Amino acid sequence: MTDRANHISVTMTEDLASTNGTPRTKVLTTRSTTTEQNKRQQPRGSTVSFHNIQYEVKLKAGTACKKSPVKEILVDLSGIMRPGLNAILGPTGSGKSSFLDVLAARKDPSGLSGEVLIDGAPQPPNFKCLSGYVVQDDVVMGTLTVRENLRFSAALRLPGTVTPKEKEARVNHLIMELGLTKVADAKVGTPMIRGISGGERKRTNIGMELIIDPSVLFLDEPTTGLDASTANSVLLLLKKMANHGRTIIMSIHQPRYSIYRLFDSLTLLVGGKQVYHGPAQNALDYFSNIGYVCEAHNNPADFFLDVINGDSTASGMNKIQREDIDIEEPSSSRQSIEEHLLQEYRNCSYFRETHAELERITQGKQYTSRPRSRTITYNSSFFHQLNWVLGRTFRNLALNPQTSVAQLGVTVFLALIVGAIFFRVKDDQSGIQNRMGALFFITTNQCFSTMSAAELFITERKLFVHEYISGYYRVSVYFLSKILSDIITLRTIPAIIFSCVVYFMIAGLKATPAAFFIFMFTVTLVAYTATAMTMAISADQSVVALANIFMTISFVFMMIFSGLLVNLPSIMAWLAWLKYFSIPRYGLAALEINEFVGLQFCQNATVNVPGRMCTGEQQLDYQGIGYSTWALWQNHVAMAIMTLIFLIIAYLKLRFIKKFT
């Protein structure tokens, strides 16, 4: 076991000396080889020490002249988390999750000071990719089975030196170790698909992180949303792994007693301050010694929260002390208790012993001035990631067909409605109006039908952020897989079906193959451009309804400048430039050129009747639309350029959205 610890320490040191992003592969490769050769010997957890952790955030200032106020989230935290089950306990708002994120290197470095060491060495820049982190809200693809989710994690997070056979063996071992054998081939579940239980879902999330055999596993509120029995079974699993030598650090709010007694180490936070850090089994004696006695049969976790909140029934303070606090305001009373607890802890033996140990760890080393960096490294190539992510995305669409089926259903329904309304359009004066109305409705429908793309990045935001930070795949891989899957399944196929139904039902449009394929190409291109704009608007949004509002306003504005509702040549010059931002304008112009050129609407075109359009060219001239071959393709080029610009905006938004809390 000592050799194993020395091995980890050496590899961590090699991480610090490297700058080419390869250490993670080296560490994982060594572990994988060792694991496979020695038939899964027990893991050796790392020791996590934290030194003078301070974290503050800037609040929005009331005026531009005033400096932004600062709120302290974590205040001077120091301690050691050794292999075992380490719990961070405290009331809501005490900073548990923020502290856990700091230890896991998942907190925004701005406003953060202090140092976190792993086995006495600074955290590697890619520590978030080397460690395991189970978020509070389960993030796992619900349409896939437990085994498929674990395979996905193994394929992307394990290095290429691990063979597919070894990856499959690791997946099977984890399924057995986590007690998921009976549900291994069952879907995890979505709101529309019934899946496995909450406890099994949580174990699946844990398994996704254990794939890389991390020396440290972080869990944020692992019992959230679970009933008491299920929560107890999950913690028993974690305790079993901790007993096998793994370092497990978890935040938890109010555990039951059967869970509390599993803890090896307890860190109690109050208002971001540390009021106890030591063995969990000694916590009650410690509080008893400073004047707070837990009643018989009371849950220690509940007792600690009662003390912090100033519940006098939980206090063993003498009558004079209680009266001094009770006469103050409630907020002042709680603050006094916090200060009392903080002062008592700083005077206790646990505090002195911890700081003595921390001094031994940092003796002769200067780490506090080390610049903080956040690097994400990958164990697989771009195309390997694209293959797996794109495959999962298509499989998710196939196994969750409600969206695609509904899209096709609405497309066919609207196509039949348009075909029925404009059925057999004639080559007379009414034919001009009917053609204009049909083409306008077609382009407008293609724009508004793309609003479903707003959910593309919003619904999977938490899943994407977690997997990206953990080193599953690049942002470009995720973006490209989403674009390809959405364009092929929800934009191209519906546009082709819509074009076929509408074009032949109207039955009065040009009956030539060239005209039909230009019509189909234009309709598809309008859908692509509108989809790209929807993605650009929604990429950094977190609420679908808000994104839909922005898109609706944009499409209505574009519809006004499409060329039907308002005669564009008659618009004032200072407003005319807005037409260049209208997607329906380019689509409608291309469809009109394709349809109207060469048409005759009067039996005797030489007779000049005021207000009557006898040729398609006259109608196009009236609308200010050129009808040369270049004018037709000019609209297509404009839409292609707009599509490219919108996709670049969407990617940049996705690339630079806030991924750290």
PDB file of N, CA and C in Angstrom, residues 3-91:
ATOM      1  N   ASP A   3       3.855   1.480  -1.379  1.00  0.00           N
ATOM      2  CA  ASP A   3       4.367   1.635  -2.740  1.00  0.00           C
ATOM      3  C   ASP A   3       3.334   2.326  -3.617  1.00  0.00           C
ATOM      4  N   ARG A   4       2.069   1.955  -3.405  1.00  0.00           N
ATOM      5  CA  ARG A   4       0.984   2.565  -4.191  1.00  0.00           C
ATOM      6  C   ARG A   4       0.914   4.069  -3.923  1.00  0.00           C
ATOM      7  N   ALA A   5       1.049   4.456  -2.656  1.00  0.00           N
ATOM      8  CA  ALA A   5       1.003   5.881  -2.297  1.00  0.00           C
ATOM      9  C   ALA A   5       2.172   6.619  -2.917  1.00  0.00           C
ATOM     10  N   ASN A   6       3.383   5.992  -2.864  1.00  0.00           N
ATOM     11  CA  ASN A   6       4.555   6.631  -3.452  1.00  0.00           C
ATOM     12  C   ASN A   6       4.387   6.808  -4.948  1.00  0.00           C
ATOM     13  N   HIS A   7       3.762   5.808  -5.570  1.00  0.00           N
ATOM     14  CA  HIS A   7       3.532   5.877  -7.021  1.00  0.00           C
ATOM     15  C   HIS A   7       2.655   7.069  -7.381  1.00  0.00           C
ATOM     16  N   ILE A   8       1.573   7.268  -6.614  1.00  0.00           N
ATOM     17  CA  ILE A   8       0.669   8.386  -6.885  1.00  0.00           C
ATOM     18  C   ILE A   8       1.376   9.708  -6.662  1.00  0.00           C
ATOM     19  N   SER A   9       2.164   9.802  -5.606  1.00  0.00           N
ATOM     20  CA  SER A   9       2.869  11.044  -5.306  1.00  0.00           C
ATOM     21  C   SER A   9       3.818  11.411  -6.429  1.00  0.00           C
ATOM     22  N   VAL A  10       4.522  10.403  -6.980  1.00  0.00           N
ATOM     23  CA  VAL A  10       5.467  10.663  -8.052  1.00  0.00           C
ATOM     24  C   VAL A  10       4.750  11.139  -9.295  1.00  0.00           C
ATOM     25  N   THR A  11       3.656  10.488  -9.657  1.00  0.00           N
ATOM     26  CA  THR A  11       2.940  10.871 -10.860  1.00  0.00           C
ATOM     27  C   THR A  11       2.342  12.253 -10.740  1.00  0.00           C
ATOM     28  N   MET A  12       1.873  12.626  -9.546  1.00  0.00           N
ATOM     29  CA  MET A  12       1.360  13.976  -9.344  1.00  0.00           C
ATOM     30  C   MET A  12       2.474  15.002  -9.559  1.00  0.00           C
ATOM     31  N   THR A  13       3.690  14.712  -9.075  1.00  0.00           N
ATOM     32  CA  THR A  13       4.809  15.625  -9.243  1.00  0.00           C
ATOM     33  C   THR A  13       5.165  15.772 -10.708  1.00  0.00           C
ATOM     34  N   GLU A  14       5.075  14.676 -11.455  1.00  0.00           N
ATOM     35  CA  GLU A  14       5.342  14.746 -12.880  1.00  0.00           C
ATOM     36  C   GLU A  14       4.312  15.609 -13.583  1.00  0.00           C
ATOM     37  N   ASP A  15       3.061  15.619 -13.097  1.00  0.00           N
ATOM     38  CA  ASP A  15       2.029  16.485 -13.651  1.00  0.00           C
ATOM     39  C   ASP A  15       2.468  17.941 -13.598  1.00  0.00           C
ATOM     40  N   LEU A  16       3.074  18.332 -12.464  1.00  0.00           N
ATOM     41  CA  LEU A  16       3.412  19.732 -12.266  1.00  0.00           C
ATOM     42  C   LEU A  16       4.543  20.154 -13.188  1.00  0.00           C
ATOM     43  N   ALA A  17       5.417  19.224 -13.530  1.00  0.00           N
ATOM     44  CA  ALA A  17       6.576  19.566 -14.337  1.00  0.00           C
ATOM     45  C   ALA A  17       6.263  19.626 -15.815  1.00  0.00           C
ATOM     46  N   SER A  18       5.069  19.163 -16.206  1.00  0.00           N
ATOM     47  CA  SER A  18       4.751  19.089 -17.620  1.00  0.00           C
ATOM     48  C   SER A  18       3.868  20.248 -18.029  1.00  0.00           C
ATOM     49  N   THR A  19       3.994  20.652 -19.267  1.00  0.00           N
ATOM     50  CA  THR A  19       3.158  21.741 -19.777  1.00  0.00           C
ATOM     51  C   THR A  19       2.446  21.370 -21.067  1.00  0.00           C
ATOM     52  N   ASN A  20       2.608  20.156 -21.537  1.00  0.00           N
ATOM     53  CA  ASN A  20       2.021  19.794 -22.822  1.00  0.00           C
ATOM     54  C   ASN A  20       0.683  19.094 -22.709  1.00  0.00           C
ATOM     55  N   GLY A  21       0.106  19.014 -21.518  1.00  0.00           N
ATOM     56  CA  GLY A  21      -1.232  18.458 -21.353  1.00  0.00           C
ATOM     57  C   GLY A  21      -1.300  16.965 -21.360  1.00  0.00           C
ATOM     58  N   THR A  22      -0.145  16.240 -21.323  1.00  0.00           N
ATOM     59  CA  THR A  22      -0.163  14.787 -21.391  1.00  0.00           C
ATOM     60  C   THR A  22      -0.131  14.070 -20.067  1.00  0.00           C
ATOM     61  N   PRO A  23       0.158  14.727 -18.932  1.00  0.00           N
ATOM     62  CA  PRO A  23       0.310  13.973 -17.683  1.00  0.00           C
ATOM     63  C   PRO A  23      -0.894  13.147 -17.331  1.00  0.00           C
ATOM     64  N   ARG A  24      -2.068  13.693 -17.632  1.00  0.00           N
ATOM     65  CA  ARG A  24      -3.263  12.949 -17.224  1.00  0.00           C
ATOM     66  C   ARG A  24      -3.318  11.588 -17.888  1.00  0.00           C
ATOM     67  N   THR A  25      -2.956  11.571 -19.166  1.00  0.00           N
ATOM     68  CA  THR A  25      -2.926  10.300 -19.874  1.00  0.00           C
ATOM     69  C   THR A  25      -1.929   9.346 -19.234  1.00  0.00           C
ATOM     70  N   LYS A  26      -0.792   9.908 -18.803  1.00  0.00           N
ATOM     71  CA  LYS A  26       0.231   9.059 -18.197  1.00  0.00           C
ATOM     72  C   LYS A  26      -0.246   8.466 -16.885  1.00  0.00           C
ATOM     73  N   VAL A  27      -0.872   9.307 -16.073  1.00  0.00           N
ATOM     74  CA  VAL A  27      -1.349   8.819 -14.780  1.00  0.00           C
ATOM     75  C   VAL A  27      -2.395   7.744 -14.970  1.00  0.00           C
ATOM     76  N   LEU A  28      -3.362   8.041 -15.855  1.00  0.00           N
ATOM     77  CA  LEU A  28      -4.445   7.086 -16.039  1.00  0.00           C
ATOM     78  C   LEU A  28      -3.966   5.803 -16.693  1.00  0.00           C
ATOM     79  N   THR A  29      -3.000   5.939 -17.613  1.00  0.00           N
ATOM     80  CA  THR A  29      -2.473   4.745 -18.265  1.00  0.00           C
ATOM     81  C   THR A  29      -1.791   3.843 -17.247  1.00  0.00           C
ATOM     82  N   THR A  30      -0.996   4.458 -16.364  1.00  0.00           N
ATOM     83  CA  THR A  30      -0.307   3.666 -15.349  1.00  0.00           C
ATOM     84  C   THR A  30      -1.302   2.974 -14.445  1.00  0.00           C
ATOM     85  N   ARG A  31      -2.332   3.712 -14.048  1.00  0.00           N
ATOM     86  CA  ARG A  31      -3.328   3.114 -13.164  1.00  0.00           C
ATOM     87  C   ARG A  31      -4.069   1.981 -13.853  1.00  0.00           C
ATOM     88  N   SER A  32      -4.416   2.237 -15.147  1.00  0.00           N
ATOM     89  CA  SER A  32      -5.169   1.210 -15.850  1.00  0.00           C
ATOM     90  C   SER A  32      -4.359  -0.073 -15.977  1.00  0.00           C
ATOM     91  N   THR A  33      -3.075   0.092 -16.360  1.00  0.00           N
ATOM     92  CA  THR A  33      -2.232  -1.089 -16.517  1.00  0.00           C
ATOM     93  C   THR A  33      -2.080  -1.823 -15.196  1.00  0.00           C
ATOM     94  N   THR A  34      -1.845  -1.034 -14.133  1.00  0.00           N
ATOM     95  CA  THR A  34      -1.694  -1.646 -12.811  1.00  0.00           C
ATOM     96  C   THR A  34      -2.971  -2.357 -12.402  1.00  0.00           C
ATOM     97  N   THR A  35      -4.100  -1.718 -12.675  1.00  0.00           N
ATOM     98  CA  THR A  35      -5.381  -2.295 -12.262  1.00  0.00           C
ATOM     99  C   THR A  35      -5.665  -3.597 -12.993  1.00  0.00           C
ATOM    100  N   GLU A  36      -5.439  -3.576 -14.307  1.00  0.00           N
ATOM    101  CA  GLU A  36      -5.758  -4.778 -15.077  1.00  0.00           C
ATOM    102  C   GLU A  36      -4.800  -5.930 -14.743  1.00  0.00           C
ATOM    103  N   GLN A  37      -3.512  -5.596 -14.512  1.00  0.00           N
ATOM    104  CA  GLN A  37      -2.548  -6.651 -14.251  1.00  0.00           C
ATOM    105  C   GLN A  37      -2.733  -7.270 -12.872  1.00  0.00           C
ATOM    106  N   ASN A  38      -3.190  -6.469 -11.911  1.00  0.00           N
ATOM    107  CA  ASN A  38      -3.314  -6.955 -10.540  1.00  0.00           C
ATOM    108  C   ASN A  38      -4.747  -7.239 -10.137  1.00  0.00           C
ATOM    109  N   LYS A  39      -5.621  -7.397 -11.149  1.00  0.00           N
ATOM    110  CA  LYS A  39      -6.994  -7.832 -10.882  1.00  0.00           C
ATOM    111  C   LYS A  39      -7.712  -6.914  -9.877  1.00  0.00           C
ATOM    112  N   ARG A  40      -7.680  -5.641 -10.213  1.00  0.00           N
ATOM    113  CA  ARG A  40      -8.458  -4.686  -9.429  1.00  0.00           C
ATOM    114  C   ARG A  40      -8.038  -4.604  -7.973  1.00  0.00           C
ATOM    115  N   GLN A  41      -6.782  -4.293  -7.731  1.00  0.00           N
ATOM    116  CA  GLN A  41      -6.393  -4.091  -6.351  1.00  0.00           C
ATOM    117  C   GLN A  41      -7.055  -2.814  -5.844  1.00  0.00           C
ATOM    118  N   GLN A  42      -7.190  -2.712  -4.557  1.00  0.00           N
ATOM    119  CA  GLN A  42      -7.933  -1.614  -3.964  1.00  0.00           C
ATOM    120  C   GLN A  42      -7.247  -0.281  -4.241  1.00  0.00           C
ATOM    121  N   PRO A  43      -8.051   0.798  -4.512  1.00  0.00           N
ATOM    122  CA  PRO A  43      -7.470   2.098  -4.804  1.00  0.00           C
ATOM    123  C   PRO A  43      -6.875   2.732  -3.560  1.00  0.00           C
ATOM    124  N   ARG A  44      -5.919   3.607  -3.770  1.00  0.00           N
ATOM    125  CA  ARG A  44      -5.309   4.344  -2.665  1.00  0.00           C
ATOM    126  C   ARG A  44      -5.696   5.806  -2.813  1.00  0.00           C
ATOM    127  N   GLY A  45      -6.457   6.316  -1.864  1.00  0.00           N
ATOM    128  CA  GLY A  45      -6.907   7.688  -1.939  1.00  0.00           C
ATOM    129  C   GLY A  45      -5.795   8.670  -1.637  1.00  0.00           C
ATOM    130  N   SER A  46      -5.958   9.884  -2.119  1.00  0.00           N
ATOM    131  CA  SER A  46      -4.995  10.947  -1.863  1.00  0.00           C
ATOM    132  C   SER A  46      -5.430  11.762  -0.654  1.00  0.00           C
ATOM    133  N   THR A  47      -4.470  12.435  -0.048  1.00  0.00           N
ATOM    134  CA  THR A  47      -4.753  13.337   1.066  1.00  0.00           C
ATOM    135  C   THR A  47      -4.916  14.751   0.520  1.00  0.00           C
ATOM    136  N   VAL A  48      -6.056  15.342   0.799  1.00  0.00           N
ATOM    137  CA  VAL A  48      -6.358  16.698   0.328  1.00  0.00           C
ATOM    138  C   VAL A  48      -6.220  17.650   1.510  1.00  0.00           C
ATOM    139  N   SER A  49      -5.325  18.601   1.392  1.00  0.00           N
ATOM    140  CA  SER A  49      -5.163  19.611   2.443  1.00  0.00           C
ATOM    141  C   SER A  49      -5.501  20.983   1.867  1.00  0.00           C
ATOM    142  N   PHE A  50      -6.179  21.781   2.658  1.00  0.00           N
ATOM    143  CA  PHE A  50      -6.555  23.124   2.209  1.00  0.00           C
ATOM    144  C   PHE A  50      -6.035  24.135   3.219  1.00  0.00           C
ATOM    145  N   HIS A  51      -5.478  25.223   2.697  1.00  0.00           N
ATOM    146  CA  HIS A  51      -4.729  26.175   3.508  1.00  0.00           C
ATOM    147  C   HIS A  51      -5.270  27.586   3.310  1.00  0.00           C
ATOM    148  N   ASN A  52      -5.861  28.143   4.349  1.00  0.00           N
ATOM    149  CA  ASN A  52      -6.308  29.544   4.361  1.00  0.00           C
ATOM    150  C   ASN A  52      -7.194  29.887   3.164  1.00  0.00           C
ATOM    151  N   ILE A  53      -8.206  29.070   2.946  1.00  0.00           N
ATOM    152  CA  ILE A  53      -9.111  29.292   1.824  1.00  0.00           C
ATOM    153  C   ILE A  53     -10.029  30.478   2.116  1.00  0.00           C
ATOM    154  N   GLN A  54     -10.012  31.439   1.217  1.00  0.00           N
ATOM    155  CA  GLN A  54     -10.894  32.597   1.281  1.00  0.00           C
ATOM    156  C   GLN A  54     -11.582  32.718  -0.073  1.00  0.00           C
ATOM    157  N   TYR A  55     -12.896  32.963  -0.032  1.00  0.00           N
ATOM    158  CA  TYR A  55     -13.613  33.135  -1.296  1.00  0.00           C
ATOM    159  C   TYR A  55     -14.666  34.219  -1.124  1.00  0.00           C
ATOM    160  N   GLU A  56     -14.657  35.179  -2.026  1.00  0.00           N
ATOM    161  CA  GLU A  56     -15.613  36.266  -1.977  1.00  0.00           C
ATOM    162  C   GLU A  56     -16.099  36.587  -3.378  1.00  0.00           C
ATOM    163  N   VAL A  57     -17.298  37.128  -3.444  1.00  0.00           N
ATOM    164  CA  VAL A  57     -17.894  37.498  -4.729  1.00  0.00           C
ATOM    165  C   VAL A  57     -18.308  38.958  -4.671  1.00  0.00           C
ATOM    166  N   LYS A  58     -18.245  39.598  -5.836  1.00  0.00           N
ATOM    167  CA  LYS A  58     -18.672  40.982  -5.933  1.00  0.00           C
ATOM    168  C   LYS A  58     -20.158  41.049  -6.231  1.00  0.00           C
ATOM    169  N   LEU A  59     -20.855  41.852  -5.486  1.00  0.00           N
ATOM    170  CA  LEU A  59     -22.269  42.068  -5.709  1.00  0.00           C
ATOM    171  C   LEU A  59     -22.451  43.253  -6.644  1.00  0.00           C
ATOM    172  N   LYS A  60     -23.613  43.319  -7.276  1.00  0.00           N
ATOM    173  CA  LYS A  60     -23.892  44.427  -8.175  1.00  0.00           C
ATOM    174  C   LYS A  60     -24.007  45.725  -7.389  1.00  0.00           C
ATOM    175  N   ALA A  61     -23.291  46.730  -7.859  1.00  0.00           N
ATOM    176  CA  ALA A  61     -23.301  48.016  -7.166  1.00  0.00           C
ATOM    177  C   ALA A  61     -24.592  48.761  -7.438  1.00  0.00           C
ATOM    178  N   GLY A  62     -24.989  49.592  -6.487  1.00  0.00           N
ATOM    179  CA  GLY A  62     -26.215  50.358  -6.656  1.00  0.00           C
ATOM    180  C   GLY A  62     -26.088  51.433  -7.710  1.00  0.00           C
ATOM    181  N   THR A  63     -24.918  52.089  -7.789  1.00  0.00           N
ATOM    182  CA  THR A  63     -24.677  53.134  -8.781  1.00  0.00           C
ATOM    183  C   THR A  63     -23.316  52.911  -9.406  1.00  0.00           C
ATOM    184  N   ALA A  64     -23.114  53.622 -10.509  1.00  0.00           N
ATOM    185  CA  ALA A  64     -21.838  53.474 -11.215  1.00  0.00           C
ATOM    186  C   ALA A  64     -20.693  54.099 -10.440  1.00  0.00           C
ATOM    187  N   CYS A  65     -21.005  55.050  -9.564  1.00  0.00           N
ATOM    188  CA  CYS A  65     -19.967  55.752  -8.818  1.00  0.00           C
ATOM    189  C   CYS A  65     -19.467  54.928  -7.638  1.00  0.00           C
ATOM    190  N   LYS A  66     -20.318  54.074  -7.099  1.00  0.00           N
ATOM    191  CA  LYS A  66     -19.945  53.300  -5.925  1.00  0.00           C
ATOM    192  C   LYS A  66     -19.194  52.036  -6.321  1.00  0.00           C
ATOM    193  N   LYS A  67     -18.244  51.667  -5.485  1.00  0.00           N
ATOM    194  CA  LYS A  67     -17.508  50.429  -5.713  1.00  0.00           C
ATOM    195  C   LYS A  67     -18.389  49.236  -5.373  1.00  0.00           C
ATOM    196  N   SER A  68     -18.278  48.180  -6.175  1.00  0.00           N
ATOM    197  CA  SER A  68     -19.124  47.000  -5.971  1.00  0.00           C
ATOM    198  C   SER A  68     -18.866  46.396  -4.598  1.00  0.00           C
ATOM    199  N   PRO A  69     -19.920  46.184  -3.818  1.00  0.00           N
ATOM    200  CA  PRO A  69     -19.721  45.559  -2.502  1.00  0.00           C
ATOM    201  C   PRO A  69     -19.290  44.111  -2.654  1.00  0.00           C
ATOM    202  N   VAL A  70     -18.610  43.610  -1.642  1.00  0.00           N
ATOM    203  CA  VAL A  70     -18.070  42.246  -1.673  1.00  0.00           C
ATOM    204  C   VAL A  70     -18.725  41.424  -0.579  1.00  0.00           C
ATOM    205  N   LYS A  71     -19.120  40.192  -0.931  1.00  0.00           N
ATOM    206  CA  LYS A  71     -19.702  39.280   0.050  1.00  0.00           C
ATOM    207  C   LYS A  71     -18.749  38.116   0.271  1.00  0.00           C
ATOM    208  N   GLU A  72     -18.431  37.852   1.520  1.00  0.00           N
ATOM    209  CA  GLU A  72     -17.543  36.743   1.855  1.00  0.00           C
ATOM    210  C   GLU A  72     -18.334  35.447   1.903  1.00  0.00           C
ATOM    211  N   ILE A  73     -17.924  34.476   1.109  1.00  0.00           N
ATOM    212  CA  ILE A  73     -18.587  33.170   1.067  1.00  0.00           C
ATOM    213  C   ILE A  73     -17.857  32.168   1.953  1.00  0.00           C
ATOM    214  N   LEU A  74     -16.541  32.137   1.868  1.00  0.00           N
ATOM    215  CA  LEU A  74     -15.711  31.262   2.691  1.00  0.00           C
ATOM    216  C   LEU A  74     -14.654  32.112   3.387  1.00  0.00           C
ATOM    217  N   VAL A  75     -14.430  31.837   4.666  1.00  0.00           N
ATOM    218  CA  VAL A  75     -13.538  32.678   5.466  1.00  0.00           C
ATOM    219  C   VAL A  75     -12.490  31.815   6.166  1.00  0.00           C
ATOM    220  N   ASP A  76     -11.250  31.901   5.710  1.00  0.00           N
ATOM    221  CA  ASP A  76     -10.087  31.319   6.392  1.00  0.00           C
ATOM    222  C   ASP A  76     -10.300  29.851   6.785  1.00  0.00           C
ATOM    223  N   LEU A  77     -10.499  29.003   5.784  1.00  0.00           N
ATOM    224  CA  LEU A  77     -10.700  27.573   6.031  1.00  0.00           C
ATOM    225  C   LEU A  77      -9.379  26.831   5.842  1.00  0.00           C
ATOM    226  N   SER A  78      -9.042  26.010   6.820  1.00  0.00           N
ATOM    227  CA  SER A  78      -7.826  25.194   6.737  1.00  0.00           C
ATOM    228  C   SER A  78      -8.115  23.825   7.336  1.00  0.00           C
ATOM    229  N   GLY A  79      -7.558  22.791   6.732  1.00  0.00           N
ATOM    230  CA  GLY A  79      -7.771  21.453   7.266  1.00  0.00           C
ATOM    231  C   GLY A  79      -7.234  20.385   6.347  1.00  0.00           C
ATOM    232  N   ILE A  80      -7.516  19.132   6.691  1.00  0.00           N
ATOM    233  CA  ILE A  80      -7.008  17.976   5.952  1.00  0.00           C
ATOM    234  C   ILE A  80      -8.133  16.968   5.765  1.00  0.00           C
ATOM    235  N   MET A  81      -8.272  16.475   4.528  1.00  0.00           N
ATOM    236  CA  MET A  81      -9.218  15.402   4.216  1.00  0.00           C
ATOM    237  C   MET A  81      -8.398  14.179   3.802  1.00  0.00           C
ATOM    238  N   ARG A  82      -8.448  13.144   4.620  1.00  0.00           N
ATOM    239  CA  ARG A  82      -7.669  11.934   4.358  1.00  0.00           C
ATOM    240  C   ARG A  82      -8.552  10.862   3.721  1.00  0.00           C
ATOM    241  N   PRO A  83      -7.946   9.754   3.251  1.00  0.00           N
ATOM    242  CA  PRO A  83      -8.761   8.653   2.731  1.00  0.00           C
ATOM    243  C   PRO A  83      -9.817   8.229   3.737  1.00  0.00           C
ATOM    244  N   GLY A  84     -11.036   8.104   3.272  1.00  0.00           N
ATOM    245  CA  GLY A  84     -12.174   7.812   4.140  1.00  0.00           C
ATOM    246  C   GLY A  84     -13.370   8.628   3.690  1.00  0.00           C
ATOM    247  N   LEU A  85     -14.407   8.650   4.504  1.00  0.00           N
ATOM    248  CA  LEU A  85     -15.632   9.379   4.182  1.00  0.00           C
ATOM    249  C   LEU A  85     -15.618  10.704   4.937  1.00  0.00           C
ATOM    250  N   ASN A  86     -15.353  11.788   4.212  1.00  0.00           N
ATOM    251  CA  ASN A  86     -15.251  13.122   4.791  1.00  0.00           C
ATOM    252  C   ASN A  86     -16.514  13.913   4.466  1.00  0.00           C
ATOM    253  N   ALA A  87     -17.203  14.388   5.492  1.00  0.00           N
ATOM    254  CA  ALA A  87     -18.469  15.091   5.303  1.00  0.00           C
ATOM    255  C   ALA A  87     -18.311  16.570   5.625  1.00  0.00           C
ATOM    256  N   ILE A  88     -18.941  17.402   4.798  1.00  0.00           N
ATOM    257  CA  ILE A  88     -19.026  18.840   5.042  1.00  0.00           C
ATOM    258  C   ILE A  88     -20.472  19.136   5.389  1.00  0.00           C
ATOM    259  N   LEU A  89     -20.712  19.575   6.606  1.00  0.00           N
ATOM    260  CA  LEU A  89     -22.065  19.741   7.127  1.00  0.00           C
ATOM    261  C   LEU A  89     -22.305  21.202   7.481  1.00  0.00           C
ATOM    262  N   GLY A  90     -23.549  21.638   7.326  1.00  0.00           N
ATOM    263  CA  GLY A  90     -23.895  23.002   7.694  1.00  0.00           C
ATOM    264  C   GLY A  90     -25.275  23.354   7.195  1.00  0.00           C
ATOM    265  N   PRO A  91     -25.853  24.439   7.711  1.00  0.00           N
ATOM    266  CA  PRO A  91     -27.189  24.853   7.276  1.00  0.00           C
ATOM    267  C   PRO A  91     -27.163  25.412   5.857  1.00  0.00           C
TER     268      PRO A  91
END
